[in-house]
Amino acid sequence: MSDDEQRGGGAGSAHRADGLLGDLQAADERPVAPRRRADAERNRAQILAAAERLFAEQDPRSVTMDRIAKAAGVGRATLYRSFADPSSVAVALLDEHERRLQGQLVHGPPPLGPGAPPDERLAAFYLAMLDLLERHLPLALGAETGPARFRTGAYGFWRVHVRTLLVDHGVEDPDPLTDIALSPLSPELFQFQRRELGLSVERVGRSLTSFARQLLRSGNAV
């Protein structure tokens, strides 16, 4: 083996390195394609705006992809490129509202954010969720009813949050109790209490605040 080869391949290796550097520089100079074309962004905005109107005007569970496409003024193929079904459209609409609340749970001031006792944080979470449901119930009904509710990313986040509060309180077996604690926030239950029973948000909130405190009684782990 020559001295040049022992040092890394000599002139041939240097030539290959220069060639690779040139390829990388050329790649850097290529224009980067935008994440989504302007027309696709426009179509998505039209779809979401039209779907939100439909979810608000009628039973969200009766909204079909055909109706969304027609209301948005786009073809079915265009709609299906972005969304699989009406539920996925509702999830996209609801996602932004839920992400704001998620940020408050992680970084906001107590009692909704860190720094308050678990029972106070759970009560604050209930009140914040009731407010979200009151303002966006049609979307929640379109996205989070029935078994589909448990498969959403938002439910997974709420579950981690509530489970953490239970663990912080000292609950020995928090997993079954976590879903029990989340059950009062079902969109279908909220609709029944508000529309059928005529209960006010304030009245439901007072009951859930009391429920949170009884569930996590000070000094008594379940």
mmCIF file of C-alpha atoms in Angstrom:
data_model
loop_
_atom_site.group_PDB
_atom_site.id
_atom_site.type_symbol
_atom_site.label_atom_id
_atom_site.label_comp_id
_atom_site.label_asym_id
_atom_site.label_seq_id
_atom_site.Cartn_x
_atom_site.Cartn_y
_atom_site.Cartn_z
ATOM 1 C CA MET A 1 0.000 0.000 0.000
ATOM 2 C CA SER A 2 1.426 3.422 -0.966
ATOM 3 C CA ASP A 3 2.006 6.292 1.426
ATOM 4 C CA ASP A 4 -0.849 8.159 -0.277
ATOM 5 C CA GLU A 5 -3.233 5.249 0.270
ATOM 6 C CA GLN A 6 -2.229 4.979 3.909
ATOM 7 C CA ARG A 7 -3.009 8.686 4.340
ATOM 8 C CA GLY A 8 -6.519 8.233 2.965
ATOM 9 C CA GLY A 9 -6.385 7.314 -0.664
ATOM 10 C CA GLY A 10 -4.206 10.020 -2.138
ATOM 11 C CA ALA A 11 -5.289 12.058 -5.114
ATOM 12 C CA GLY A 12 -8.165 9.747 -5.950
ATOM 13 C CA SER A 13 -9.647 10.165 -2.497
ATOM 14 C CA ALA A 14 -9.183 13.906 -2.633
ATOM 15 C CA HIS A 15 -10.918 13.978 -6.004
ATOM 16 C CA ARG A 16 -13.869 12.008 -4.618
ATOM 17 C CA ALA A 17 -14.059 14.358 -1.635
ATOM 18 C CA ASP A 18 -14.049 17.391 -3.905
ATOM 19 C CA GLY A 19 -16.786 15.800 -5.964
ATOM 20 C CA LEU A 20 -18.905 15.079 -2.886
ATOM 21 C CA LEU A 21 -18.455 18.635 -1.670
ATOM 22 C CA GLY A 22 -19.577 19.892 -5.049
ATOM 23 C CA ASP A 23 -22.673 17.669 -4.934
ATOM 24 C CA LEU A 24 -23.574 18.950 -1.472
ATOM 25 C CA GLN A 25 -23.128 22.566 -2.559
ATOM 26 C CA ALA A 26 -25.279 21.958 -5.608
ATOM 27 C CA ALA A 27 -27.951 20.369 -3.430
ATOM 28 C CA ASP A 28 -27.915 23.367 -1.104
ATOM 29 C CA GLU A 29 -28.442 25.669 -4.087
ATOM 30 C CA ARG A 30 -31.531 23.810 -5.322
ATOM 31 C CA PRO A 31 -34.802 25.591 -4.514
ATOM 32 C CA VAL A 32 -36.660 24.041 -1.558
ATOM 33 C CA ALA A 33 -40.241 23.104 -2.408
ATOM 34 C CA PRO A 34 -42.829 24.726 -0.124
ATOM 35 C CA ARG A 35 -44.505 22.389 2.358
ATOM 36 C CA ARG A 36 -47.837 22.923 0.760
ATOM 37 C CA ARG A 37 -48.678 24.778 -2.415
ATOM 38 C CA ALA A 38 -50.599 28.010 -2.085
ATOM 39 C CA ASP A 39 -53.652 26.515 -3.768
ATOM 40 C CA ALA A 40 -53.603 23.552 -1.384
ATOM 41 C CA GLU A 41 -53.459 25.920 1.582
ATOM 42 C CA ARG A 42 -56.370 27.863 0.141
ATOM 43 C CA ASN A 43 -58.396 24.687 -0.413
ATOM 44 C CA ARG A 44 -57.708 23.541 3.153
ATOM 45 C CA ALA A 45 -58.848 26.890 4.557
ATOM 46 C CA GLN A 46 -62.051 26.719 2.466
ATOM 47 C CA ILE A 47 -62.729 23.166 3.594
ATOM 48 C CA LEU A 48 -62.272 23.966 7.288
ATOM 49 C CA ALA A 49 -64.397 27.121 7.120
ATOM 50 C CA ALA A 50 -67.214 25.316 5.280
ATOM 51 C CA ALA A 51 -67.082 22.335 7.627
ATOM 52 C CA GLU A 52 -67.248 24.532 10.713
ATOM 53 C CA ARG A 53 -70.421 26.158 9.353
ATOM 54 C CA LEU A 54 -71.975 22.748 8.635
ATOM 55 C CA PHE A 55 -71.091 21.383 12.076
ATOM 56 C CA ALA A 56 -72.701 24.436 13.683
ATOM 57 C CA GLU A 57 -75.858 24.382 11.531
ATOM 58 C CA GLN A 58 -76.845 20.714 11.831
ATOM 59 C CA ASP A 59 -76.224 17.575 13.802
ATOM 60 C CA PRO A 60 -72.445 17.125 13.341
ATOM 61 C CA ARG A 61 -72.908 13.367 13.021
ATOM 62 C CA SER A 62 -75.026 13.905 9.903
ATOM 63 C CA VAL A 63 -72.346 15.895 8.060
ATOM 64 C CA THR A 64 -70.939 13.949 5.098
ATOM 65 C CA MET A 65 -67.854 14.409 2.969
ATOM 66 C CA ASP A 66 -70.084 15.186 -0.027
ATOM 67 C CA ARG A 67 -71.698 18.053 1.863
ATOM 68 C CA ILE A 68 -68.344 19.405 3.000
ATOM 69 C CA ALA A 69 -66.919 19.297 -0.534
ATOM 70 C CA LYS A 70 -69.993 21.024 -1.978
ATOM 71 C CA ALA A 71 -70.050 23.723 0.714
ATOM 72 C CA ALA A 72 -66.318 24.339 0.278
ATOM 73 C CA GLY A 73 -66.547 24.450 -3.503
ATOM 74 C CA VAL A 74 -63.905 21.763 -4.003
ATOM 75 C CA GLY A 75 -63.910 18.341 -5.601
ATOM 76 C CA ARG A 76 -64.154 15.116 -3.617
ATOM 77 C CA ALA A 77 -60.613 14.169 -4.641
ATOM 78 C CA THR A 78 -59.302 17.474 -3.285
ATOM 79 C CA LEU A 79 -61.130 16.923 -0.007
ATOM 80 C CA TYR A 80 -59.925 13.340 0.397
ATOM 81 C CA ARG A 81 -56.328 14.372 -0.213
ATOM 82 C CA SER A 82 -56.427 16.236 3.094
ATOM 83 C CA PHE A 83 -59.017 14.394 5.184
ATOM 84 C CA ALA A 84 -60.204 10.810 5.458
ATOM 85 C CA ASP A 85 -63.695 11.469 6.829
ATOM 86 C CA PRO A 86 -65.860 14.159 8.503
ATOM 87 C CA SER A 87 -64.479 13.242 11.904
ATOM 88 C CA SER A 88 -60.932 14.039 10.795
ATOM 89 C CA VAL A 89 -62.113 17.456 9.578
ATOM 90 C CA ALA A 90 -63.697 18.144 12.961
ATOM 91 C CA VAL A 91 -60.527 16.979 14.713
ATOM 92 C CA ALA A 92 -58.463 19.468 12.700
ATOM 93 C CA LEU A 93 -60.839 22.303 13.622
ATOM 94 C CA LEU A 94 -60.933 21.368 17.292
ATOM 95 C CA ASP A 95 -57.203 20.753 17.514
ATOM 96 C CA GLU A 96 -56.191 24.415 17.680
ATOM 97 C CA HIS A 97 -58.579 25.170 20.546
ATOM 98 C CA GLU A 98 -57.445 22.106 22.468
ATOM 99 C CA ARG A 99 -53.761 22.896 21.955
ATOM 100 C CA ARG A 100 -54.222 26.281 23.607
ATOM 101 C CA LEU A 101 -55.669 24.587 26.684
ATOM 102 C CA GLN A 102 -52.899 22.005 26.652
ATOM 103 C CA GLY A 103 -50.343 24.810 26.727
ATOM 104 C CA GLN A 104 -52.060 26.358 29.742
ATOM 105 C CA LEU A 105 -52.013 23.033 31.582
ATOM 106 C CA VAL A 106 -48.272 22.704 31.070
ATOM 107 C CA HIS A 107 -47.048 26.299 31.275
ATOM 108 C CA GLY A 108 -49.927 28.403 32.600
ATOM 109 C CA PRO A 109 -50.394 29.843 36.081
ATOM 110 C CA PRO A 110 -52.002 27.762 38.849
ATOM 111 C CA PRO A 111 -54.470 26.328 39.527
ATOM 112 C CA LEU A 112 -54.854 25.322 35.861
ATOM 113 C CA GLY A 113 -51.090 25.150 35.435
ATOM 114 C CA PRO A 114 -48.453 23.692 37.773
ATOM 115 C CA GLY A 115 -48.140 24.831 41.377
ATOM 116 C CA ALA A 116 -51.549 24.080 42.926
ATOM 117 C CA PRO A 117 -52.728 20.967 44.843
ATOM 118 C CA PRO A 118 -54.026 18.126 42.600
ATOM 119 C CA ASP A 119 -57.685 18.583 43.596
ATOM 120 C CA GLU A 120 -57.576 22.287 42.715
ATOM 121 C CA ARG A 121 -55.869 21.574 39.414
ATOM 122 C CA LEU A 122 -58.458 18.914 38.545
ATOM 123 C CA ALA A 123 -61.288 21.306 39.370
ATOM 124 C CA ALA A 124 -59.680 24.021 37.226
ATOM 125 C CA PHE A 125 -59.269 21.533 34.366
ATOM 126 C CA TYR A 126 -62.957 20.630 34.571
ATOM 127 C CA LEU A 127 -63.984 24.286 34.368
ATOM 128 C CA ALA A 128 -61.667 24.943 31.414
ATOM 129 C CA MET A 129 -63.015 21.906 29.566
ATOM 130 C CA LEU A 130 -66.613 22.951 30.197
ATOM 131 C CA ASP A 131 -65.791 26.342 28.683
ATOM 132 C CA LEU A 132 -64.224 24.668 25.644
ATOM 133 C CA LEU A 133 -67.264 22.412 25.186
ATOM 134 C CA GLU A 134 -69.656 25.327 25.545
ATOM 135 C CA ARG A 135 -67.851 27.291 22.836
ATOM 136 C CA HIS A 136 -67.072 24.423 20.463
ATOM 137 C CA LEU A 137 -69.624 21.695 21.157
ATOM 138 C CA PRO A 138 -70.516 21.060 17.472
ATOM 139 C CA LEU A 139 -66.865 20.355 16.712
ATOM 140 C CA ALA A 140 -66.490 18.125 19.750
ATOM 141 C CA LEU A 141 -69.594 16.170 18.739
ATOM 142 C CA GLY A 142 -68.185 15.751 15.243
ATOM 143 C CA ALA A 143 -64.747 14.663 16.418
ATOM 144 C CA GLU A 144 -64.918 13.051 19.835
ATOM 145 C CA THR A 145 -68.106 11.031 20.297
ATOM 146 C CA GLY A 146 -68.415 7.309 20.829
ATOM 147 C CA PRO A 147 -65.316 5.093 20.652
ATOM 148 C CA ALA A 148 -63.576 7.678 18.441
ATOM 149 C CA ARG A 149 -63.176 9.931 21.465
ATOM 150 C CA PHE A 150 -60.680 7.580 23.078
ATOM 151 C CA ARG A 151 -58.476 7.444 19.975
ATOM 152 C CA THR A 152 -57.880 11.178 19.633
ATOM 153 C CA GLY A 153 -54.575 12.732 20.557
ATOM 154 C CA ALA A 154 -56.391 15.215 22.766
ATOM 155 C CA TYR A 155 -57.958 12.477 24.885
ATOM 156 C CA GLY A 156 -54.526 10.950 25.296
ATOM 157 C CA PHE A 157 -53.211 14.294 26.526
ATOM 158 C CA TRP A 158 -56.106 14.785 28.967
ATOM 159 C CA ARG A 159 -55.573 11.241 30.211
ATOM 160 C CA VAL A 160 -51.887 11.829 30.930
ATOM 161 C CA HIS A 161 -52.713 15.079 32.727
ATOM 162 C CA VAL A 162 -55.421 13.606 34.957
ATOM 163 C CA ARG A 163 -53.401 10.462 35.651
ATOM 164 C CA THR A 164 -50.471 12.641 36.737
ATOM 165 C CA LEU A 165 -52.711 14.487 39.180
ATOM 166 C CA LEU A 166 -53.924 11.186 40.618
ATOM 167 C CA VAL A 167 -50.368 9.907 40.993
ATOM 168 C CA ASP A 168 -49.263 13.173 42.604
ATOM 169 C CA HIS A 169 -52.074 12.748 45.101
ATOM 170 C CA GLY A 170 -50.925 9.230 45.943
ATOM 171 C CA VAL A 171 -53.578 7.123 44.225
ATOM 172 C CA GLU A 172 -52.236 3.573 44.180
ATOM 173 C CA ASP A 173 -54.034 2.377 41.031
ATOM 174 C CA PRO A 174 -54.689 5.473 38.909
ATOM 175 C CA ASP A 175 -55.443 3.870 35.544
ATOM 176 C CA PRO A 176 -59.107 2.881 36.043
ATOM 177 C CA LEU A 177 -59.870 6.089 37.923
ATOM 178 C CA THR A 178 -58.352 8.269 35.190
ATOM 179 C CA ASP A 179 -61.067 7.438 32.667
ATOM 180 C CA ILE A 180 -63.758 7.680 35.342
ATOM 181 C CA ALA A 181 -62.507 11.187 36.123
ATOM 182 C CA LEU A 182 -62.680 12.100 32.417
ATOM 183 C CA SER A 183 -66.119 10.608 31.783
ATOM 184 C CA PRO A 184 -68.075 13.731 32.883
ATOM 185 C CA LEU A 185 -66.438 15.601 29.978
ATOM 186 C CA SER A 186 -68.020 13.501 27.230
ATOM 187 C CA PRO A 187 -69.426 15.837 24.543
ATOM 188 C CA GLU A 188 -72.590 13.725 24.383
ATOM 189 C CA LEU A 189 -73.124 14.030 28.138
ATOM 190 C CA PHE A 190 -72.485 17.768 28.009
ATOM 191 C CA GLN A 191 -75.029 18.130 25.188
ATOM 192 C CA PHE A 192 -77.612 16.140 27.153
ATOM 193 C CA GLN A 193 -77.125 18.224 30.297
ATOM 194 C CA ARG A 194 -77.212 21.553 28.452
ATOM 195 C CA ARG A 195 -79.865 20.865 25.795
ATOM 196 C CA GLU A 196 -82.111 18.217 27.317
ATOM 197 C CA LEU A 197 -81.895 19.016 31.046
ATOM 198 C CA GLY A 198 -81.307 22.735 30.619
ATOM 199 C CA LEU A 199 -78.483 22.838 33.179
ATOM 200 C CA SER A 200 -76.274 25.910 33.130
ATOM 201 C CA VAL A 201 -72.526 25.665 32.620
ATOM 202 C CA GLU A 202 -72.077 27.268 36.047
ATOM 203 C CA ARG A 203 -74.217 24.629 37.718
ATOM 204 C CA VAL A 204 -72.382 21.765 36.031
ATOM 205 C CA GLY A 205 -69.098 23.437 36.934
ATOM 206 C CA ARG A 206 -69.987 23.657 40.614
ATOM 207 C CA SER A 207 -70.847 19.963 40.673
ATOM 208 C CA LEU A 208 -67.613 18.982 38.933
ATOM 209 C CA THR A 209 -65.582 21.169 41.309
ATOM 210 C CA SER A 210 -67.170 19.331 44.225
ATOM 211 C CA PHE A 211 -66.573 16.003 42.462
ATOM 212 C CA ALA A 212 -62.873 16.819 41.976
ATOM 213 C CA ARG A 213 -62.446 17.609 45.654
ATOM 214 C CA GLN A 214 -64.248 14.454 46.762
ATOM 215 C CA LEU A 215 -62.285 12.342 44.300
ATOM 216 C CA LEU A 216 -59.010 13.686 45.645
ATOM 217 C CA ARG A 217 -59.879 14.262 49.249
ATOM 218 C CA SER A 218 -56.984 15.841 51.094
ATOM 219 C CA GLY A 219 -54.806 13.198 52.698
ATOM 220 C CA ASN A 220 -56.868 10.224 51.437
ATOM 221 C CA ALA A 221 -55.473 8.302 48.495
ATOM 222 C CA VAL A 222 -57.838 5.930 46.744
#
